[in-house]
mmCIF file of N, CA and C in Angstrom:
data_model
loop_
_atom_site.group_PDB
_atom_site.id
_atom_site.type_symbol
_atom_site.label_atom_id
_atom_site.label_comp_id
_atom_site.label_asym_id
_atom_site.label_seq_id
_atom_site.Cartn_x
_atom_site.Cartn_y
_atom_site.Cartn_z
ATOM 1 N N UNK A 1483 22.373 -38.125 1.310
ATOM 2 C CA UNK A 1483 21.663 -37.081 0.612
ATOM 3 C C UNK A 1483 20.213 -37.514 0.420
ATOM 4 N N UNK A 1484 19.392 -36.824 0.668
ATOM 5 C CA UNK A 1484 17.738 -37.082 0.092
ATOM 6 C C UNK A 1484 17.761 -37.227 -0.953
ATOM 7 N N UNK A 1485 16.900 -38.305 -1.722
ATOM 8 C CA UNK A 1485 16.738 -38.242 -2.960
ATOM 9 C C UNK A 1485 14.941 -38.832 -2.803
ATOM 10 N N UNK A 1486 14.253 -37.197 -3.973
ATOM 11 C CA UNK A 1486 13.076 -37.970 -3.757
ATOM 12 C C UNK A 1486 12.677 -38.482 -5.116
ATOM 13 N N UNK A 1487 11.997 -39.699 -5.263
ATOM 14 C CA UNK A 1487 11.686 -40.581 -5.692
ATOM 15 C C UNK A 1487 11.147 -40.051 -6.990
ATOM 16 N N UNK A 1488 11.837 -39.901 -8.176
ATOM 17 C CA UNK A 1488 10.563 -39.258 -9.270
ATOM 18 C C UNK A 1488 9.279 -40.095 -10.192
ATOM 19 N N UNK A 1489 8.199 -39.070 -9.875
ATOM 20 C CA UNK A 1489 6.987 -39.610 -10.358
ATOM 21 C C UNK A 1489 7.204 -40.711 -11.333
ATOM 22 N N UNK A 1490 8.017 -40.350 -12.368
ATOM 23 C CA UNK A 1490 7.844 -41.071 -13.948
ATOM 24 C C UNK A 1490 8.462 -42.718 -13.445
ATOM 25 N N UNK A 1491 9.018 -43.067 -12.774
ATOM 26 C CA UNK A 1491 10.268 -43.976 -12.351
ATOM 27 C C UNK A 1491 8.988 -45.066 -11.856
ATOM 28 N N UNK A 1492 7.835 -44.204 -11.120
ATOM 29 C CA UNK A 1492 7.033 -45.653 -10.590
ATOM 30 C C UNK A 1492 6.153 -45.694 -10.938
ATOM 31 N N UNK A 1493 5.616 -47.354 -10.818
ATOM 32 C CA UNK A 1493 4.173 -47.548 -11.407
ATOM 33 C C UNK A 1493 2.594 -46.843 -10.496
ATOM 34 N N UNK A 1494 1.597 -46.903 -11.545
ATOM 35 C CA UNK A 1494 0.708 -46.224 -10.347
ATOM 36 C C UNK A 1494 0.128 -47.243 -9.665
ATOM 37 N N UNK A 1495 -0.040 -48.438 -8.954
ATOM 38 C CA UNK A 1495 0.002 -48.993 -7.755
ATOM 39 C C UNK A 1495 1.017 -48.319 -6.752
ATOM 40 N N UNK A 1496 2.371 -48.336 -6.767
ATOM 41 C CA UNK A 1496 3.181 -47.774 -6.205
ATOM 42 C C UNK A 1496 2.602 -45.989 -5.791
ATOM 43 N N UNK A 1497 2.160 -45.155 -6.514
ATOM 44 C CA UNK A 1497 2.067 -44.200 -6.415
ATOM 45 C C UNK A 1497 0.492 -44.127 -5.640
ATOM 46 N N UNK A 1498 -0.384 -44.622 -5.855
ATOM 47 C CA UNK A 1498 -1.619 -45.084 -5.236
ATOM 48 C C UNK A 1498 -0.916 -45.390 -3.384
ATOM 49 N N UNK A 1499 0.219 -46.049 -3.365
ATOM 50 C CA UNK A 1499 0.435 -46.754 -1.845
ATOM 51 C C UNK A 1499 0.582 -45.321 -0.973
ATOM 52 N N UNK A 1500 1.647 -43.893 -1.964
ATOM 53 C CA UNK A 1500 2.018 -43.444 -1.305
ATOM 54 C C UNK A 1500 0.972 -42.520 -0.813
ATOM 55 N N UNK A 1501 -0.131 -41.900 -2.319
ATOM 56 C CA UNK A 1501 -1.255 -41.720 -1.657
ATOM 57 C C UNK A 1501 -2.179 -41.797 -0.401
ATOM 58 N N UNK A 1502 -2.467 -43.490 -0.399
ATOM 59 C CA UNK A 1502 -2.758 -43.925 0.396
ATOM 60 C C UNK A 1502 -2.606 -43.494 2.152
ATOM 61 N N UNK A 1503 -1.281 -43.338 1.482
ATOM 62 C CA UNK A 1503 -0.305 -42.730 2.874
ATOM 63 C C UNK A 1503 -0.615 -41.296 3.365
ATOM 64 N N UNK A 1504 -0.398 -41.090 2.708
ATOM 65 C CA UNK A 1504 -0.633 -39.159 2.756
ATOM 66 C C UNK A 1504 -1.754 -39.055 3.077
ATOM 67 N N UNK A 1505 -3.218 -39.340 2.594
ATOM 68 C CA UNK A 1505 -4.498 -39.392 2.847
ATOM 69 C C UNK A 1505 -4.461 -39.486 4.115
ATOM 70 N N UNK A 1506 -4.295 -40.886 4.339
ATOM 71 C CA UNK A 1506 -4.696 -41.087 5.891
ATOM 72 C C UNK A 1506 -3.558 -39.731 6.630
ATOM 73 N N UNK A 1507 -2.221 -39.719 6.278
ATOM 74 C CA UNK A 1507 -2.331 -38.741 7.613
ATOM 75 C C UNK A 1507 -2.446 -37.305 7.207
ATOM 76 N N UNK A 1508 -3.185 -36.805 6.380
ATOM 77 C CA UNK A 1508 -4.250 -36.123 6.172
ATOM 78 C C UNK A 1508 -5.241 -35.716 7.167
ATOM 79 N N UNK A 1509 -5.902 -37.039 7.021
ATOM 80 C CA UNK A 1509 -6.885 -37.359 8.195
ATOM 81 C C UNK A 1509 -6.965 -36.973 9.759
ATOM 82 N N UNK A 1510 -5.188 -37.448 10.181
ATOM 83 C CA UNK A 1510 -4.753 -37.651 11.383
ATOM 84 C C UNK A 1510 -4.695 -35.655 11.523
ATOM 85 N N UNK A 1511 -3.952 -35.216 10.524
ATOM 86 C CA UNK A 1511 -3.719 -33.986 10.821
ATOM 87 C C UNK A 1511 -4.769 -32.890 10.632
ATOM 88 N N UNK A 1512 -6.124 -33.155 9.941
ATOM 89 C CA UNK A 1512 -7.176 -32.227 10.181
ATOM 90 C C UNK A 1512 -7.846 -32.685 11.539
ATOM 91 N N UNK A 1513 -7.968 -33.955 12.144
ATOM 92 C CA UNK A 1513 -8.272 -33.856 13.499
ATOM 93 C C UNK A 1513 -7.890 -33.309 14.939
ATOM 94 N N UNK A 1514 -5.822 -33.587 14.656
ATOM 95 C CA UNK A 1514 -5.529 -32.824 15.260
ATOM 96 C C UNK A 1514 -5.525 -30.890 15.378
ATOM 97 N N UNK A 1515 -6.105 -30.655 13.992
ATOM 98 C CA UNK A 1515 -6.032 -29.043 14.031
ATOM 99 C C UNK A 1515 -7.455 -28.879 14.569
ATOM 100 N N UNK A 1516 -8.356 -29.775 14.178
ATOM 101 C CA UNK A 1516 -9.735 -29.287 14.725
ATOM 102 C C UNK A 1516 -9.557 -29.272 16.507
ATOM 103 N N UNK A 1517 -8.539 -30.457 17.195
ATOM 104 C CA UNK A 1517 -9.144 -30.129 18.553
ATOM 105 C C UNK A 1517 -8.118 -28.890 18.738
ATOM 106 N N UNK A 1518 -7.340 -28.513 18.447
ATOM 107 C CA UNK A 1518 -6.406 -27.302 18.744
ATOM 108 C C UNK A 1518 -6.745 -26.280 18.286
ATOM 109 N N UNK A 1519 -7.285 -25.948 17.002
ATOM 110 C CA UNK A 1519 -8.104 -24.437 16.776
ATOM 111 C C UNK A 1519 -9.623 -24.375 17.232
ATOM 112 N N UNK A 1520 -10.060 -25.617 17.249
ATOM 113 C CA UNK A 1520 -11.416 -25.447 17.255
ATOM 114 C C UNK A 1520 -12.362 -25.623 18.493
ATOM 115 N N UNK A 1521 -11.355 -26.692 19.442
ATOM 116 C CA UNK A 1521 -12.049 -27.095 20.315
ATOM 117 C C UNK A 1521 -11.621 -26.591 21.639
ATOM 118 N N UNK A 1522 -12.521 -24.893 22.268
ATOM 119 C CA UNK A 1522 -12.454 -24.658 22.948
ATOM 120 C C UNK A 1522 -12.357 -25.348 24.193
ATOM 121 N N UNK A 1523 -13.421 -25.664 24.437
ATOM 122 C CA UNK A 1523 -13.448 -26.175 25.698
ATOM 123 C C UNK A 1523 -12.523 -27.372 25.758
ATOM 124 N N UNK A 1524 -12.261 -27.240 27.358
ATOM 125 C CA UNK A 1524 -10.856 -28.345 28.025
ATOM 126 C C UNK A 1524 -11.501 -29.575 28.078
ATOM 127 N N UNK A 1525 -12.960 -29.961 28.598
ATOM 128 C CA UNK A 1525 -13.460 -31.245 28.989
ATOM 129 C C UNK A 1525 -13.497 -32.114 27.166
ATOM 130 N N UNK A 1526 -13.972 -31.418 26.641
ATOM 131 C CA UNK A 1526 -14.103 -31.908 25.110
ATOM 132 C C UNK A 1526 -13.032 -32.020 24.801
ATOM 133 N N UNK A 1527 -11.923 -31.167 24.856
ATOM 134 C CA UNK A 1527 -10.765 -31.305 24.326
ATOM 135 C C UNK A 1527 -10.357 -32.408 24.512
ATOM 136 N N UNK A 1528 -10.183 -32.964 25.552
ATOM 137 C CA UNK A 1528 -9.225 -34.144 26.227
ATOM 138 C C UNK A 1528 -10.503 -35.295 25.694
ATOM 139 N N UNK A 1529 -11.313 -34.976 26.052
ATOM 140 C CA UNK A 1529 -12.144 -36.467 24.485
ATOM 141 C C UNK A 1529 -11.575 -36.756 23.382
ATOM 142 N N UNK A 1530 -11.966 -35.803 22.713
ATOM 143 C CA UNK A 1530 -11.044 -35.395 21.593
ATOM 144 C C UNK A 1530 -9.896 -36.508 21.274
ATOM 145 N N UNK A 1531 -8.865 -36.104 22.224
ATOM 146 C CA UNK A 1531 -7.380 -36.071 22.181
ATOM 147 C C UNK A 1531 -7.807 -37.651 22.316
ATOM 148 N N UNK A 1532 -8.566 -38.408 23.420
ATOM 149 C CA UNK A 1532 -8.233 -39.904 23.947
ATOM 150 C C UNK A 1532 -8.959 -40.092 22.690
ATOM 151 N N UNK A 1533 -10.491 -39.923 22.008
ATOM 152 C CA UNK A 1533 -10.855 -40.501 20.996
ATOM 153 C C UNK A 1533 -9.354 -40.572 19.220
ATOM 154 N N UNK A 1534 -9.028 -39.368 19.551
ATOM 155 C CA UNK A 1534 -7.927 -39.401 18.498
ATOM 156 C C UNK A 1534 -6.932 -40.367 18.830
ATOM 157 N N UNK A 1535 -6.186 -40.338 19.484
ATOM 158 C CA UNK A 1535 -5.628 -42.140 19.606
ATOM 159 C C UNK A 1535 -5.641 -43.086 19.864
ATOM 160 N N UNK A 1536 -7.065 -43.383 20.525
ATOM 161 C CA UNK A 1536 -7.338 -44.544 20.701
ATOM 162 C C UNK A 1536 -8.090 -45.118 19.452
ATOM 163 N N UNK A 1537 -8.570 -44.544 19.128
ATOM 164 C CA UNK A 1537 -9.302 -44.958 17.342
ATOM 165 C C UNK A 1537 -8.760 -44.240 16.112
ATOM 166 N N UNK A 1538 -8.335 -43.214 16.163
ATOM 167 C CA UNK A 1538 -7.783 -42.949 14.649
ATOM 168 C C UNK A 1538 -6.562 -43.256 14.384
ATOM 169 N N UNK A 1539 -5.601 -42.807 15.263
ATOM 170 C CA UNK A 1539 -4.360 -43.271 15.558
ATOM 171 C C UNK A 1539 -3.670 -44.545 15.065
ATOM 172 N N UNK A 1540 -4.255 -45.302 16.116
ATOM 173 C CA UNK A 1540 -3.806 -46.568 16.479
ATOM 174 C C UNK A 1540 -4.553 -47.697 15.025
ATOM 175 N N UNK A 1541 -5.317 -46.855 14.824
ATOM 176 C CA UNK A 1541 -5.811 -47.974 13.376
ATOM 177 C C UNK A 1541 -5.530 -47.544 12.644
ATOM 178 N N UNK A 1542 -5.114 -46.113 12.053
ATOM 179 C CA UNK A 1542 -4.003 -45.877 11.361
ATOM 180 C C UNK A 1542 -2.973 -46.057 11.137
ATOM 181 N N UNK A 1543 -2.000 -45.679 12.205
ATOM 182 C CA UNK A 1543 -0.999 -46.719 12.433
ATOM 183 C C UNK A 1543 -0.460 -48.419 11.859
ATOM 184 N N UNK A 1544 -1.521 -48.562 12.339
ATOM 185 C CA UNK A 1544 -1.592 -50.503 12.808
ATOM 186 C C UNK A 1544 -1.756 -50.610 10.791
ATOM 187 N N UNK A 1545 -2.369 -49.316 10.116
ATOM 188 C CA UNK A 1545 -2.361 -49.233 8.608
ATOM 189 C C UNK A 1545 -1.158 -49.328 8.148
ATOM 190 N N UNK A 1546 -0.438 -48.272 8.731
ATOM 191 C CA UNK A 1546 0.831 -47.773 7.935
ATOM 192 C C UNK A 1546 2.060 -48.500 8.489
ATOM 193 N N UNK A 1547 1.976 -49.289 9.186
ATOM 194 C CA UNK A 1547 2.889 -50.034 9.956
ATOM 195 C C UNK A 1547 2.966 -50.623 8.521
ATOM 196 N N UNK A 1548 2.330 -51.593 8.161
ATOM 197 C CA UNK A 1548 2.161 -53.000 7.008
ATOM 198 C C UNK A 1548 2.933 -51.947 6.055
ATOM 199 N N UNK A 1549 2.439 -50.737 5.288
ATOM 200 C CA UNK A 1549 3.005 -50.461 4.506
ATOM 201 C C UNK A 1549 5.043 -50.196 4.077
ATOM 202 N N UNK A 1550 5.221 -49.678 5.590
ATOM 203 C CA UNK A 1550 6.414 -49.592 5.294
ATOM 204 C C UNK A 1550 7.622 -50.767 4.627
ATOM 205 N N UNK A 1551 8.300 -50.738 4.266
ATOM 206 C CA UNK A 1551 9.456 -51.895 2.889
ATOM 207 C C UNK A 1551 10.979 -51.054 3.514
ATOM 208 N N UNK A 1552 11.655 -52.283 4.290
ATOM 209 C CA UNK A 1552 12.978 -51.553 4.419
ATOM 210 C C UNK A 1552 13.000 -50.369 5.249
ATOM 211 N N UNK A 1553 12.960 -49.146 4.857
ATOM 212 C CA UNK A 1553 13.695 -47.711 5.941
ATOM 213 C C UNK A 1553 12.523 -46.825 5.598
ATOM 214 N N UNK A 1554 11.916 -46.728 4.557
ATOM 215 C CA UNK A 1554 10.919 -46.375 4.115
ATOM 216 C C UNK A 1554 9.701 -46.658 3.496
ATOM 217 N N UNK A 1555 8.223 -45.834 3.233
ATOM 218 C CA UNK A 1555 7.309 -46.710 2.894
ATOM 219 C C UNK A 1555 6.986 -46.953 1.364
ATOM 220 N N UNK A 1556 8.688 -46.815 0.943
ATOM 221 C CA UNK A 1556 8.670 -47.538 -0.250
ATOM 222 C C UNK A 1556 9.992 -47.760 -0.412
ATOM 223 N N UNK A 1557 10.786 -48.345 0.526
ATOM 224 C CA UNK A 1557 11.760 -49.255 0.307
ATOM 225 C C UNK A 1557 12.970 -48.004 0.786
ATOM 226 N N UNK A 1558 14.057 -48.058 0.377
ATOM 227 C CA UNK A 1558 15.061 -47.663 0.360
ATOM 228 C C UNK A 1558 15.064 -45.812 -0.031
ATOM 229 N N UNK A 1559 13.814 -45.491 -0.960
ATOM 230 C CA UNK A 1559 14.168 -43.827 -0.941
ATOM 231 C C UNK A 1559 12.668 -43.106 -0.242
ATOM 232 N N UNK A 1560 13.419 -42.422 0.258
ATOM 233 C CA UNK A 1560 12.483 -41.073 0.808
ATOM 234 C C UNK A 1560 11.173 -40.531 -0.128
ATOM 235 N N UNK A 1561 10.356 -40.747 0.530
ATOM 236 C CA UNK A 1561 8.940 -40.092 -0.369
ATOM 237 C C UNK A 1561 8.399 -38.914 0.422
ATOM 238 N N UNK A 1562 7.623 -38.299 0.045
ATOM 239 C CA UNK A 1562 6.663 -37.183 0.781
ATOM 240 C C UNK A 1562 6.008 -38.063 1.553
ATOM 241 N N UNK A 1563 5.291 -38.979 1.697
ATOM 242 C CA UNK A 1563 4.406 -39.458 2.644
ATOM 243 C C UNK A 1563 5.505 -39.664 3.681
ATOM 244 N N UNK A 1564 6.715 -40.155 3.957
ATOM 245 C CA UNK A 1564 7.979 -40.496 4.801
ATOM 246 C C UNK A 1564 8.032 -38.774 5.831
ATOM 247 N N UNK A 1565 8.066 -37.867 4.920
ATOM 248 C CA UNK A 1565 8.578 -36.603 5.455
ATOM 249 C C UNK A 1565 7.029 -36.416 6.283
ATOM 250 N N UNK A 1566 5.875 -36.565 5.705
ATOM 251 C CA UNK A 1566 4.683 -36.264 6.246
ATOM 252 C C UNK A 1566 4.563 -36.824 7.469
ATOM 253 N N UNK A 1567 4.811 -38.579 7.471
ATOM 254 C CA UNK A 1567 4.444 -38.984 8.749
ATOM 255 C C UNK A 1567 5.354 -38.751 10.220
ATOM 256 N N UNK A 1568 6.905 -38.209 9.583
ATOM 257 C CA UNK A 1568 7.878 -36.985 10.409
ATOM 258 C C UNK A 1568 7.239 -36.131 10.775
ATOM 259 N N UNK A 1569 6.587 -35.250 10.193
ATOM 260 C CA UNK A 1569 5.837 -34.082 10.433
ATOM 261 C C UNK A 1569 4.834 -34.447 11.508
ATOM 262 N N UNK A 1570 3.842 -34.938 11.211
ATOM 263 C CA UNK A 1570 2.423 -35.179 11.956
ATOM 264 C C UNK A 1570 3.087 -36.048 13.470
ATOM 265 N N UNK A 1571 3.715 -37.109 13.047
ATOM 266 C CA UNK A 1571 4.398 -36.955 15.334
ATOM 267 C C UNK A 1571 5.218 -35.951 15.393
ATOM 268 N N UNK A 1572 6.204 -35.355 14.983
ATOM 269 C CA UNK A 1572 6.869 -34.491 15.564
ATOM 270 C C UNK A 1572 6.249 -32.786 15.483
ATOM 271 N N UNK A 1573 5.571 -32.940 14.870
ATOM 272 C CA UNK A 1573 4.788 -31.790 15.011
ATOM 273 C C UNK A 1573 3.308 -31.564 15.344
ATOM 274 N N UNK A 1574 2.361 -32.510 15.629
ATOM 275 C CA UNK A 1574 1.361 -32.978 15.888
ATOM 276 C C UNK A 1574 1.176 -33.951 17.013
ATOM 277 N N UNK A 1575 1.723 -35.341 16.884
ATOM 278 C CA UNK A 1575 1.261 -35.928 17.552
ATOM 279 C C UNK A 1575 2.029 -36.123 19.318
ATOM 280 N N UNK A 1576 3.094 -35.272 19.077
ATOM 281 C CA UNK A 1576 3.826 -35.755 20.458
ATOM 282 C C UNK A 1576 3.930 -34.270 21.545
ATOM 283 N N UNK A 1577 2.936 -33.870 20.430
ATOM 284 C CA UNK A 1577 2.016 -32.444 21.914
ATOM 285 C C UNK A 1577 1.490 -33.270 22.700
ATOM 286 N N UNK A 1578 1.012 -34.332 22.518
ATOM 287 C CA UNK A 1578 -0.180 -34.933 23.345
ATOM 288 C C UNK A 1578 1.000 -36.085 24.251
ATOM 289 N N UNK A 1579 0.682 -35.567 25.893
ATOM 290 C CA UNK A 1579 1.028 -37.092 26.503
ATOM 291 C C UNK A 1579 1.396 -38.450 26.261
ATOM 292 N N UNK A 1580 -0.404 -38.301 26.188
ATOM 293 C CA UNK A 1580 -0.844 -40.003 25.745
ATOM 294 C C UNK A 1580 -0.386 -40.704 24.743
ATOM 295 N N UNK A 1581 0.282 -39.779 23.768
ATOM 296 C CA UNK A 1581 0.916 -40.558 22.342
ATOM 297 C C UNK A 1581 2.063 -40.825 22.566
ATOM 298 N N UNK A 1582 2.086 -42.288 21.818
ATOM 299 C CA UNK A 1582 3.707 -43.352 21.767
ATOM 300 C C UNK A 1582 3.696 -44.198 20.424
ATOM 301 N N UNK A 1583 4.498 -43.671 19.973
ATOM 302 C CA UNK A 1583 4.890 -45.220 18.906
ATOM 303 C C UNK A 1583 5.320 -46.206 18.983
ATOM 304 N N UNK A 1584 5.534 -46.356 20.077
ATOM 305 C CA UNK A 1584 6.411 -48.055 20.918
ATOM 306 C C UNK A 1584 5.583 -48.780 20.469
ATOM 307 N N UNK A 1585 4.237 -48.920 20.129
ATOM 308 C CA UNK A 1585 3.455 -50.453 19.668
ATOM 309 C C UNK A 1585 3.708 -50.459 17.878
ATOM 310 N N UNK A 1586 4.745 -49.859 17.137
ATOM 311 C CA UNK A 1586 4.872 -49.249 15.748
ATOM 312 C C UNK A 1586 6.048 -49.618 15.538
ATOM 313 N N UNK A 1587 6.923 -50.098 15.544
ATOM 314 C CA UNK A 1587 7.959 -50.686 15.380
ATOM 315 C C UNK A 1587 9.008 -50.026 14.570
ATOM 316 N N UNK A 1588 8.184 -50.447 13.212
ATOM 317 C CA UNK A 1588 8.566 -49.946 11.812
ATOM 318 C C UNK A 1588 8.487 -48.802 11.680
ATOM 319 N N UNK A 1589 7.035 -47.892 11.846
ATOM 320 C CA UNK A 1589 6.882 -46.496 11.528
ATOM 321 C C UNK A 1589 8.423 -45.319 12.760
ATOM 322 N N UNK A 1590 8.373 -46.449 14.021
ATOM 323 C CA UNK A 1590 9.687 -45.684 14.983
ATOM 324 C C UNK A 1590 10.119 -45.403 14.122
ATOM 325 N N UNK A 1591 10.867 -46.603 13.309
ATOM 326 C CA UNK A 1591 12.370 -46.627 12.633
ATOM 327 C C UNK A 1591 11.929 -45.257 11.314
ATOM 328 N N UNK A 1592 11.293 -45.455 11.061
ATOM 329 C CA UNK A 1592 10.916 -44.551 9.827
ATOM 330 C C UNK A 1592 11.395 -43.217 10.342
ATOM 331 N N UNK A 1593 10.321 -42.722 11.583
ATOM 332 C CA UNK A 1593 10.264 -41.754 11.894
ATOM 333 C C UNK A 1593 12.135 -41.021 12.116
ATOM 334 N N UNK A 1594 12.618 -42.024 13.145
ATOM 335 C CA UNK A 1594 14.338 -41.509 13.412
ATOM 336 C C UNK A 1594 14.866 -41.562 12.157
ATOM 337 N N UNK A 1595 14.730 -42.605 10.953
ATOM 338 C CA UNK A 1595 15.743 -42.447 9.678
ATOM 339 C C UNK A 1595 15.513 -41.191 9.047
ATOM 340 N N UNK A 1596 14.270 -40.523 8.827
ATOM 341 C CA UNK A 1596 13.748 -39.254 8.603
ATOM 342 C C UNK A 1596 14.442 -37.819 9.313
ATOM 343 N N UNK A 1597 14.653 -38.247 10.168
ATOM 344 C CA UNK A 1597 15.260 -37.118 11.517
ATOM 345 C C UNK A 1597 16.260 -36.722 11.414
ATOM 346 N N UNK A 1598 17.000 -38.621 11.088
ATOM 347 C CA UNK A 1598 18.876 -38.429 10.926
ATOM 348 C C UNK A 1598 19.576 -38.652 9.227
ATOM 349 N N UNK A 1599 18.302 -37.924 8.650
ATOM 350 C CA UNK A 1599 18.552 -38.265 6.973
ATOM 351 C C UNK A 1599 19.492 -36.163 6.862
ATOM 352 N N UNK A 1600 20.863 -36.458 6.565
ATOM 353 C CA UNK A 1600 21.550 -35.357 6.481
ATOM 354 C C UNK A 1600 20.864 -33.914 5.829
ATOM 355 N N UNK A 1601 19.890 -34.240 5.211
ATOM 356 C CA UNK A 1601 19.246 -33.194 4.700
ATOM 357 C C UNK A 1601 18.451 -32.277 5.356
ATOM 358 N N UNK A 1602 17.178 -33.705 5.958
ATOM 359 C CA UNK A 1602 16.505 -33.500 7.588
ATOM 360 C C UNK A 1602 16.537 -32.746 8.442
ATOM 361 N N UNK A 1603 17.912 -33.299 8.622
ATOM 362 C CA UNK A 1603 18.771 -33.006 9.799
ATOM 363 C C UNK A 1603 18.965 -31.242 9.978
ATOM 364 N N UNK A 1604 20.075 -31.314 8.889
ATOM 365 C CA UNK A 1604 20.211 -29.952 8.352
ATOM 366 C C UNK A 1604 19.393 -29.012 8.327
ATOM 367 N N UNK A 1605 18.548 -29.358 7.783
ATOM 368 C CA UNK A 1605 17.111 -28.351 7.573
ATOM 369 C C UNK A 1605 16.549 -28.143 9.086
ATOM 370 N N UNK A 1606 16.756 -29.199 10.061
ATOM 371 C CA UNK A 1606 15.784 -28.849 11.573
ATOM 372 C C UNK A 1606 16.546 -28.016 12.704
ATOM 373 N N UNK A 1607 18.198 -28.559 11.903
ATOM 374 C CA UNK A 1607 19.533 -27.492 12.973
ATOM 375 C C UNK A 1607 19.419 -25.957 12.148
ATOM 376 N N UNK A 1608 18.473 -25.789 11.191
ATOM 377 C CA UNK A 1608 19.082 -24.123 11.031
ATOM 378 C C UNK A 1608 17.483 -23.639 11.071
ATOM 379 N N UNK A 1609 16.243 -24.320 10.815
ATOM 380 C CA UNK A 1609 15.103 -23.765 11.231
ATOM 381 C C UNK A 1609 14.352 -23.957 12.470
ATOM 382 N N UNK A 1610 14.600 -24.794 13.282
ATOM 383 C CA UNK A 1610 13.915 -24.860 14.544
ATOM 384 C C UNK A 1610 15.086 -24.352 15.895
ATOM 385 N N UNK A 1611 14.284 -23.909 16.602
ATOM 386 C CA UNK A 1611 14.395 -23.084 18.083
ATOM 387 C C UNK A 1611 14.434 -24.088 18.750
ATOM 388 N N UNK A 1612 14.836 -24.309 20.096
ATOM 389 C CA UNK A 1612 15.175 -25.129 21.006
ATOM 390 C C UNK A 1612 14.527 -24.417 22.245
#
């Protein structure tokens, strides 16, 4: 079962980390909407796309890698930043070719425990199309 983490339960360092988290892929996900709504043209686009993972990405990443503890990036329960960084590859980042999490180890594992968390799960077999 999901259980998300309630505010009162953690300290604010802890709550600052998850921040932290969310921010950056924040970041990741207003870049990817700018080259997809915004960036007409194809030659720019594909800049775009290689500048977005070769520098925001990947040093993001190489960020949120350190953060994760255990299954999640705060140990053992599910946070919003967990569901977010689900969201932004599976809905963002794995439009693009060029993107892989194979150099991410940790964030992989994150990403599949997120996927195959019964709730997840549930929620992606009765709202998404195939």
């Amino acid at each position: 079962m999901l259980q998300a983490v309630p505010q009162r339960c953690l300290g604010p360092s802890v709550l600052a980390r998850v921040d932290i988290v969310s921010e950056s892929l924040i970041d990741i996900k207003t870049l990817i909407s700018d080259i997809t709504y915004r960036t007409l043209d194809e030659t720019a686009k594909a800049e775009k796309i290689e500048k977005l993972l070769k520098e925001s990405v990947s040093k993001t990443f190489y960020l949120l890698e350190g953060f994760v503890q255990d299954f999640f990036f705060l140990g053992e329960k599910i946070t919003y930043a967990d569901l977010q960084l689900f969201d932004v590859v599976k809905n963002g980042l794995s439009n693009y070719a060029a993107f892989s999490l194979e150099m991410f180890p940790k964030l992989t594992a994150l990403v599949a425990k997120v996927e195959t968390n019964a709730n997840v799960a549930a929620y992606l077999a009765k709202h998404l199309k195939e």
